[in-house]
């Protein structure tokens, strides 16, 4: 599978909760090192950092400036990157460069099977570059997340500069790489970085594949409600009365949790690790459920997978088998909701209890992403309760900003990303493929129209979050096979053009 549910998942935990005006659970432990963050969630096979069978690469580190954009701070840190040249033609053959996003790079390396699948055909070297402040690439070690001073160098612009410096270094030091064409590839936030990298450093990368990259999920560029409409449609399509049942469940939960006895009853039905004690806990439960439905929409893959959690093929269909009766009694309805979420949290059969403080985003650097969401990456999301199956919630920037200030001592600047990367006005750029799965909620903020002949959009109707970056699978739908073929064709064309011009 590709480096799938990314930003998506991270945003759903951080932004969704912020958007819903709820305390962000990640805020409860903001000073844990990244590794501890990942450990506090149950360990699953997909989270093992070791390379999967068959993937062999070398791990290296490059000394980078902490601040590329000023001269006062002359500190450095080690950026990790993974590299393999087993398929590379060392006479200026292509380099596929994964622009790492918000997590440990070994995880993206393992989950971006597409790059491994096409390496031989493109005779390409593969490089996976870790994003600063994630994995091992911590500018201030333990202290990286300690305060806004240490976090000050966590921006997408600094990350892109690291990538540029790394590529120049590789070309200089690897014999035969000097004139290699480099293509940026990324999924989710990594896809946004891939696209932006091509925009800002067109002399360094000849093109970019930006998979499920919501570069338009920013203030005033797209409607904030579309995200949850897509989630709702996925459930609507996957079972009769499925979305209606979820829609009815919120009020059923409200009614049941209005008494102490009801709080206790629900805690038992849901096998909660920590029983609900108050109305606030009940709100947390609903928010956790909402996030679960969002995550399912991101990972609604055609085969059994364990990207966020081990799941069956087409997991929403499985979930919807329990969600067929919106007018059942409150208790029956809530029991059915439990059966449904249990597919998500306990498909392995190993969960001893369900923990509403835990989200399914363990492999992501939650702290780093929360900070990014509180500075540059403000991605408005809202619900109406009419065009979606959720409780209505407006996008409340003031509350969002306040939460950020409390958590990090900084306030977000929502217009900066459109200013620095062009918002909708990107037609002066070239050679970027924007691929999006129509089942993926992040499709809402993606580029889903062809802007020019070389800024192209590929829509995968049966795809969830960057399905195209996942490894080949016998159950791949036709639409993703077609998308991958087109992607490889574009890349070959860029390479040929580049070689023709030299
Ligand atoms: C900055 O650091 C580099 C190496 O880390 C060193 O060579 C250089 O002299 C330093 N510059 C200043 C102005 O301190
Ligand atoms: C992080 O902190 C721990 C304990 O405080 C210490 O043992 C370790 O060396 C520190 N690591 C770094 C990279 O500073
Ligand atoms: C998870 O599934 C196993 C096996 O079916 C079951 O014994 C266990 O109670 C379930 N856990 C939860 C939290 O429901
Ligand atoms: C639930 O998750 C939170 C946050 O990860 C953690 O602190 C807590 O220990 C967990 N509770 C149980 C009972 O596992
Ligand atoms: C986009 O930018 C170009 C100049 O680069 C300008 O002519 C055009 O009006 C802009 N379009 C929009 C929609 O802002
Ligand atoms: C963009 O153009 C390509 C090539 O003509 C086409 O295959 C694709 O469907 C177009 N994308 C959209 C979203 O119309």
XYZ file of C-alpha atoms and ligand atoms in Angstrom:
586
model
C 0.000 0.000 0.000
C 1.070 3.527 -0.453
C 1.832 5.897 2.283
C -1.825 6.144 2.651
C -3.944 7.601 5.230
C -1.716 10.337 6.132
C -2.376 13.800 6.731
C -5.749 12.532 6.619
C -5.436 10.629 9.767
C -3.342 13.224 11.466
C -5.674 15.965 10.552
C -8.665 14.025 11.623
C -7.235 13.616 15.073
C -5.969 17.123 15.490
C -8.082 19.286 13.271
C -11.258 17.352 13.533
C -11.266 17.597 17.273
C -10.271 21.204 17.103
C -12.934 21.776 14.529
C -15.470 20.169 16.769
C -14.363 22.486 19.534
C -13.197 19.658 21.696
C -10.109 19.218 23.751
C -7.439 17.649 21.648
C -6.297 14.439 23.319
C -2.825 14.889 21.942
C -2.665 18.063 23.986
C -2.821 16.006 27.125
C 0.709 14.748 26.601
C 2.394 17.299 24.394
C 5.905 16.652 25.627
C 6.306 12.975 24.957
C 9.022 12.086 22.508
C 7.715 10.843 19.187
C 8.617 7.257 19.874
C 6.598 7.240 23.050
C 3.656 8.615 21.138
C 3.749 5.671 18.844
C 4.176 3.201 21.652
C 1.205 4.348 23.599
C -1.017 2.790 20.972
C -1.258 -0.932 20.649
C 1.487 -2.268 18.482
C 0.423 -3.820 15.230
C 2.435 -5.459 12.500
C 2.141 -2.470 10.181
C 3.923 -0.313 12.694
C 7.106 -2.292 12.928
C 9.841 0.033 11.732
C 11.981 -2.713 10.215
C 11.982 -2.995 6.427
C 9.443 -5.450 5.115
C 10.665 -8.597 3.441
C 12.109 -7.821 0.050
C 12.757 -4.136 0.664
C 16.412 -3.498 0.996
C 17.843 -0.065 1.396
C 20.607 1.779 3.161
C 20.029 4.336 5.869
C 22.063 7.533 5.786
C 22.095 10.921 7.453
C 22.894 14.337 6.039
C 23.887 17.319 8.132
C 21.420 20.112 7.407
C 21.084 23.700 8.535
C 18.359 24.106 11.135
C 17.456 27.423 9.518
C 17.842 27.695 5.754
C 16.346 31.149 5.632
C 18.422 33.225 8.018
C 22.021 33.510 9.070
C 21.763 34.154 12.782
C 21.147 30.578 13.869
C 24.059 28.495 12.664
C 22.916 25.183 14.093
C 22.704 21.885 12.261
C 20.920 18.554 12.634
C 21.025 15.163 10.960
C 18.342 14.379 8.433
C 17.721 10.694 7.830
C 17.185 9.300 4.361
C 16.861 5.834 2.891
C 18.293 4.914 -0.450
C 18.417 1.972 -2.789
C 20.176 1.743 -6.130
C 19.545 -1.905 -6.972
C 17.398 -0.960 -10.000
C 19.294 2.151 -10.931
C 21.078 2.628 -14.215
C 24.059 4.598 -12.981
C 24.495 6.530 -16.155
C 22.273 9.416 -15.101
C 19.255 7.148 -14.652
C 16.210 8.536 -12.906
C 15.848 9.149 -9.188
C 12.439 8.786 -7.563
C 12.476 10.951 -4.478
C 9.831 10.487 -1.775
C 9.171 13.796 -0.067
C 8.655 12.539 3.465
C 5.675 13.675 5.452
C 4.566 13.650 9.052
C 5.985 10.399 10.308
C 8.877 7.986 10.495
C 10.336 7.639 7.000
C 10.825 3.871 7.268
C 7.066 3.597 7.525
C 6.488 5.549 4.304
C 9.211 3.545 2.605
C 7.441 0.339 3.485
C 3.994 1.680 2.614
C 4.781 3.191 -0.768
C 4.886 -0.044 -2.740
C 4.246 1.811 -5.983
C 7.799 3.195 -6.003
C 9.263 -0.266 -5.469
C 6.980 -1.697 -8.155
C 8.043 0.812 -10.828
C 11.738 1.149 -9.919
C 12.848 -1.554 -12.314
C 10.786 -0.303 -15.242
C 12.098 3.239 -14.754
C 15.604 1.973 -13.888
C 15.358 4.301 -10.962
C 17.181 4.908 -7.743
C 14.777 5.304 -4.832
C 15.333 7.871 -2.105
C 13.032 8.367 0.867
C 13.804 11.577 2.715
C 12.587 12.094 6.254
C 10.762 15.315 7.082
C 12.424 17.367 9.808
C 10.856 16.967 13.287
C 9.689 13.434 12.491
C 11.212 10.019 13.009
C 14.906 10.423 13.782
C 15.307 13.789 12.080
C 14.845 15.902 15.168
C 16.646 19.252 15.019
C 16.937 19.544 18.796
C 16.728 15.893 19.849
C 14.590 15.559 22.943
C 13.965 19.240 23.085
C 12.521 19.548 19.587
C 8.940 19.820 20.826
C 9.634 21.527 24.109
C 8.478 25.011 23.155
C 7.708 27.282 20.236
C 11.335 28.429 20.070
C 12.530 24.924 19.330
C 9.589 24.286 16.993
C 10.201 27.458 15.044
C 11.987 25.628 12.229
C 9.149 23.190 11.568
C 7.697 24.556 8.350
C 6.996 23.136 4.928
C 9.405 25.665 3.399
C 12.294 24.461 5.589
C 11.400 20.844 4.758
C 11.477 21.578 1.017
C 14.839 23.289 1.432
C 16.173 20.156 3.191
C 15.002 18.078 0.216
C 16.720 20.424 -2.245
C 19.997 20.377 -0.331
C 19.836 16.589 -0.048
C 19.307 16.115 -3.790
C 22.180 18.430 -4.643
C 24.375 16.517 -2.228
C 23.394 13.147 -3.731
C 24.076 14.337 -7.256
C 27.444 15.649 -6.214
C 28.554 12.576 -4.296
C 27.067 9.548 -6.071
C 29.125 8.603 -9.119
C 26.941 8.664 -12.222
C 24.127 10.693 -10.635
C 25.242 14.159 -11.648
C 22.720 14.548 -14.454
C 20.039 12.230 -13.173
C 16.484 13.474 -13.602
C 14.716 13.549 -10.246
C 10.977 13.052 -9.789
C 9.283 13.939 -6.516
C 6.644 11.532 -5.229
C 4.506 11.813 -2.147
C 1.141 10.985 -0.675
C -1.143 13.111 1.459
C 0.893 15.902 3.102
C 3.864 14.264 1.361
C 1.961 14.738 -1.914
C 1.450 18.392 -1.111
C 5.190 18.651 -0.536
C 5.919 16.848 -3.812
C 3.734 19.313 -5.745
C 5.131 22.339 -3.920
C 8.670 21.049 -4.391
C 8.208 21.040 -8.159
C 6.672 24.525 -7.972
C 9.482 26.022 -5.903
C 12.461 24.017 -7.136
C 11.753 23.243 -10.808
C 15.497 23.182 -11.507
C 15.908 20.302 -9.027
C 12.956 18.039 -9.847
C 11.641 17.537 -13.358
C 8.161 16.652 -12.179
C 6.036 15.481 -9.275
C 3.435 12.851 -8.506
C 1.217 14.326 -5.813
C -1.103 11.576 -4.610
C -4.133 12.521 -2.511
C -2.619 15.911 -1.860
C -5.264 18.360 -0.611
C -3.368 21.484 -1.622
C -6.652 23.388 -1.822
C -8.077 22.416 1.580
C -7.229 25.920 2.777
C -9.257 28.927 3.758
C -11.652 30.147 1.066
C -10.381 27.750 -1.613
C -12.924 24.942 -1.187
C -16.123 24.547 0.805
C -15.383 23.286 4.304
C -18.324 20.860 4.206
C -17.272 18.729 1.266
C -14.899 16.602 3.328
C -17.652 15.153 5.504
C -20.044 14.864 2.571
C -17.600 12.464 0.958
C -17.352 10.429 4.157
C -21.152 10.306 4.287
C -21.472 9.230 0.664
C -19.032 6.391 1.219
C -21.309 5.028 3.943
C -24.438 5.726 1.929
C -23.049 3.697 -0.975
C -21.855 0.836 1.205
C -25.107 -0.328 2.758
C -28.771 0.428 2.866
C -29.634 2.871 5.704
C -26.001 2.898 6.818
C -25.429 6.648 6.888
C -28.924 7.207 8.320
C -28.144 4.846 11.171
C -24.987 6.761 12.026
C -26.919 9.996 11.767
C -29.494 8.711 14.285
C -26.829 7.483 16.666
C -25.719 10.913 17.923
C -29.067 11.721 19.526
C -29.389 8.176 20.823
C -26.022 8.595 22.554
C -27.116 11.984 23.937
C -30.264 10.517 25.406
C -28.505 7.532 26.915
C -25.636 9.540 28.365
C -27.932 12.038 30.024
C -28.050 9.803 33.113
C -25.314 8.264 35.210
C -26.806 4.865 34.624
C -26.746 5.452 30.858
C -23.110 6.533 30.950
C -22.257 3.304 32.707
C -24.356 1.216 30.340
C -22.663 2.666 27.259
C -19.222 2.202 28.822
C -19.980 -1.478 29.262
C -21.488 -1.941 25.814
C -18.476 -0.311 24.183
C -16.002 -2.213 26.371
C -14.372 1.120 27.145
C -11.032 1.088 28.931
C -12.051 4.193 30.865
C -15.739 4.414 31.753
C -17.592 7.569 30.763
C -18.126 9.770 33.797
C -19.526 12.999 32.473
C -21.126 14.812 29.595
C -17.652 15.837 28.421
C -16.681 12.180 28.194
C -19.806 11.566 26.140
C -18.757 14.334 23.751
C -15.338 12.714 23.500
C -17.016 9.417 22.665
C -18.943 11.005 19.813
C -15.849 12.725 18.536
C -13.944 9.447 18.637
C -16.753 7.778 16.692
C -16.762 10.577 14.124
C -13.039 10.186 13.687
C -13.452 6.447 13.284
C -15.929 6.957 10.415
C -13.523 9.418 8.786
C -10.598 7.041 9.105
C -12.662 4.234 7.608
C -13.412 6.440 4.623
C -9.708 7.075 4.119
C -8.818 3.403 4.231
C -11.784 1.955 2.365
C -9.469 -0.214 0.314
C -10.520 -3.085 -1.966
C -8.445 -5.670 -0.147
C -7.641 -6.451 3.425
C -5.015 -4.066 4.696
C -3.368 -2.746 7.789
C -2.454 0.784 6.949
C -3.989 2.417 10.009
C -5.449 -0.710 11.533
C -5.778 -4.293 10.329
C -9.005 -4.279 8.335
C -11.006 -6.467 5.960
C -11.449 -5.635 2.259
C -13.932 -2.799 1.695
C -14.215 -2.217 5.454
C -17.121 0.225 5.192
C -19.276 -2.506 3.668
C -18.417 -4.733 6.631
C -19.214 -1.972 9.092
C -22.478 -1.196 7.353
C -23.676 -4.781 7.829
C -24.409 -3.760 11.408
C -25.875 -0.375 10.560
C -29.146 -1.105 8.836
C -31.801 0.205 11.205
C -31.839 3.928 11.992
C -35.127 3.650 13.843
C -34.106 0.922 16.266
C -34.383 1.714 19.973
C -31.543 3.788 21.418
C -29.989 0.791 23.103
C -30.117 -1.451 20.051
C -28.774 1.364 17.909
C -25.825 1.941 20.210
C -25.086 -1.773 20.420
C -24.983 -1.874 16.641
C -22.632 1.089 16.551
C -20.325 -0.793 18.888
C -20.355 -3.860 16.627
C -19.509 -1.613 13.713
C -16.573 0.238 15.316
C -15.330 -3.030 16.710
C -14.462 -3.988 13.134
C -12.169 -1.009 13.039
C -10.598 -1.338 16.475
C -10.692 -5.070 16.970
C -10.520 -6.845 13.625
C -7.437 -8.602 14.931
C -9.436 -9.790 17.949
C -6.629 -8.518 20.167
C -8.177 -5.401 21.698
C -8.952 -5.972 25.340
C -10.860 -2.708 25.606
C -11.570 0.340 23.461
C -9.883 3.579 24.412
C -11.610 6.770 23.328
C -8.395 8.728 23.958
C -6.658 6.777 21.280
C -6.878 7.537 17.654
C -5.714 5.358 14.842
C -2.871 7.597 13.917
C -0.114 6.041 15.927
C 2.492 6.000 13.229
C 2.190 9.690 12.700
C 4.150 12.255 14.553
C 1.134 13.642 16.271
C 2.937 16.424 18.064
C 4.690 17.722 15.010
C 1.552 17.648 12.953
C -0.501 19.355 15.631
C 2.031 22.160 15.641
C 1.991 22.397 11.846
C -1.809 22.492 11.933
C -1.512 25.353 14.396
C 0.837 27.402 12.239
C 0.727 26.902 8.453
C -1.588 23.954 7.833
C -4.972 25.391 8.670
C -7.436 23.220 6.751
C -11.006 24.263 7.484
C -13.486 21.429 7.891
C -17.141 21.715 8.911
C -20.395 19.754 9.048
C -24.022 20.720 8.530
C -25.885 17.634 9.763
C -27.965 17.927 6.590
C -25.636 17.198 3.704
C -23.652 14.870 5.942
C -24.378 12.308 8.670
C -22.576 14.182 11.434
C -23.686 16.649 14.092
C -23.590 20.189 12.738
C -20.401 22.078 13.499
C -19.293 25.311 11.931
C -15.703 26.065 11.187
C -14.688 28.348 14.056
C -11.320 29.873 13.366
C -11.305 31.983 16.524
C -11.733 28.907 18.724
C -9.175 27.030 16.672
C -6.661 29.805 17.059
C -7.303 30.005 20.788
C -6.714 26.288 21.161
C -3.463 26.593 19.253
C -2.328 29.458 21.414
C -3.021 27.488 24.562
C -1.286 24.435 23.267
C 1.768 25.926 21.585
C 1.870 29.624 22.337
C 1.516 30.416 18.644
C -1.376 31.433 16.454
C -2.081 30.052 12.978
C -1.707 32.151 9.829
C -4.367 30.710 7.539
C -3.525 32.765 4.484
C 0.171 31.997 4.390
C 0.050 28.681 2.498
C -2.086 30.133 -0.332
C 0.258 33.117 -0.444
C 3.445 31.101 -0.601
C 2.214 28.281 -2.851
C -0.261 30.090 -5.080
C -3.642 28.861 -3.891
C -5.734 28.117 -6.959
C -3.521 30.118 -9.230
C -0.859 27.569 -10.104
C -1.150 27.503 -13.869
C 2.333 28.907 -14.407
C 3.811 25.636 -13.085
C 4.286 22.396 -14.988
C 4.783 18.635 -14.770
C 2.663 17.787 -11.767
C 0.261 14.858 -11.571
C -2.463 15.297 -8.982
C -4.088 11.937 -8.312
C -7.083 11.565 -6.036
C -9.358 8.728 -5.004
C -13.007 9.725 -5.090
C -13.740 7.738 -1.909
C -11.143 9.687 0.041
C -12.436 12.625 2.108
C -9.277 14.534 1.149
C -10.453 14.421 -2.447
C -12.432 17.503 -1.376
C -9.303 19.630 -1.171
C -7.512 18.078 -4.121
C -6.902 19.290 -7.642
C -9.508 17.382 -9.636
C -9.413 19.191 -12.929
C -6.752 19.383 -15.602
C -5.237 22.833 -15.260
C -2.901 22.681 -18.234
C -1.447 19.923 -20.418
C 1.247 19.359 -17.846
C -0.689 20.029 -14.632
C -2.912 17.007 -14.794
C -5.475 15.433 -12.588
C -6.153 11.714 -12.375
C -9.290 10.712 -10.523
C -9.589 7.150 -9.255
C -13.303 6.510 -8.721
C -12.784 3.382 -6.586
C -9.796 4.718 -4.704
C -9.485 5.748 -1.073
C -6.505 7.712 0.290
C -3.637 7.355 -2.212
C -4.437 3.824 -3.247
C -2.248 4.431 -6.302
C 0.881 4.586 -4.127
C 0.177 1.195 -2.595
C 1.913 -1.925 -3.809
C 0.235 -3.875 -6.588
C -2.470 -6.180 -5.435
C -4.479 -8.862 -7.195
C -7.664 -7.106 -6.080
C -6.730 -3.687 -7.407
C -9.698 -2.164 -9.241
C -9.258 -1.359 -12.918
C -9.314 2.371 -12.192
C -6.182 2.294 -10.056
C -4.309 0.164 -12.589
C -5.168 2.724 -15.215
C -4.064 5.570 -12.966
C -0.703 3.940 -12.282
C -0.153 3.315 -15.987
C -0.845 6.963 -16.752
C 1.451 8.076 -13.940
C 4.321 5.974 -15.250
C 3.680 7.234 -18.788
C 3.895 10.860 -17.631
C 7.078 10.158 -15.734
C 8.661 8.492 -18.758
C 7.680 11.463 -20.863
C 9.330 13.908 -18.431
C 12.471 11.793 -18.364
C 12.636 11.624 -22.162
C 12.106 15.368 -22.439
C 14.799 16.022 -19.870
C 17.279 13.784 -21.619
C 16.442 15.374 -24.966
C 17.273 18.791 -23.600
C 20.658 17.958 -22.283
C 28.538 27.728 11.073
O 28.719 26.328 11.274
C 29.637 25.737 10.386
C 29.705 24.226 10.628
O 28.731 23.793 11.491
C 31.010 26.349 10.556
O 31.892 25.793 9.625
C 30.883 27.850 10.340
O 32.132 28.449 10.604
C 29.853 28.452 11.260
N 29.678 29.845 10.952
C 29.626 30.763 11.892
C 29.436 32.173 11.423
O 29.739 30.501 13.062
C 16.792 12.561 25.907
O 16.562 12.560 27.276
C 16.991 11.373 27.932
C 16.580 11.425 29.394
O 16.289 12.698 29.798
C 18.485 11.209 27.771
O 18.914 10.030 28.379
C 18.802 11.180 26.299
O 20.190 11.111 26.121
C 18.264 12.386 25.599
N 18.464 12.251 24.188
C 18.848 13.261 23.416
C 18.977 12.976 21.970
O 19.087 14.371 23.841
C -12.025 -8.210 20.573
O -12.291 -9.448 19.968
C -12.044 -10.565 20.806
C -12.244 -11.812 19.992
O -13.489 -11.797 19.372
C -12.955 -10.487 22.018
O -12.656 -11.551 22.890
C -12.719 -9.169 22.738
O -13.626 -9.009 23.805
C -12.908 -8.015 21.781
N -12.554 -6.759 22.415
C -13.411 -5.782 22.582
C -12.896 -4.526 23.166
O -14.584 -5.861 22.296
C -5.921 5.277 26.705
O -5.156 6.113 25.875
C -4.493 7.143 26.561
C -3.842 8.032 25.525
O -3.088 7.275 24.655
C -3.482 6.525 27.514
O -2.823 7.550 28.235
C -4.198 5.606 28.471
O -3.257 4.940 29.268
C -5.021 4.572 27.710
N -5.799 3.835 28.655
C -5.792 2.514 28.703
C -6.582 1.887 29.780
O -5.176 1.839 27.885
C -3.273 34.113 -11.799
O -2.042 34.794 -12.004
C -1.921 35.441 -13.253
C -0.550 36.052 -13.355
O 0.415 35.140 -12.957
C -3.004 36.492 -13.376
O -2.946 37.057 -14.667
C -4.376 35.843 -13.163
O -5.376 36.830 -13.122
C -4.422 35.068 -11.859
N -5.672 34.358 -11.784
C -6.391 34.305 -10.677
C -7.624 33.478 -10.756
O -6.090 34.902 -9.675
C -6.910 15.073 -17.590
O -6.384 14.740 -18.836
C -6.036 13.374 -18.992
C -5.347 13.201 -20.338
O -6.137 13.708 -21.341
C -7.293 12.533 -18.882
O -6.989 11.171 -18.997
C -7.909 12.796 -17.510
O -9.099 12.078 -17.357
C -8.169 14.279 -17.313
N -8.570 14.505 -15.933
C -9.747 14.994 -15.579
C -10.024 15.138 -14.127
O -10.587 15.331 -16.397
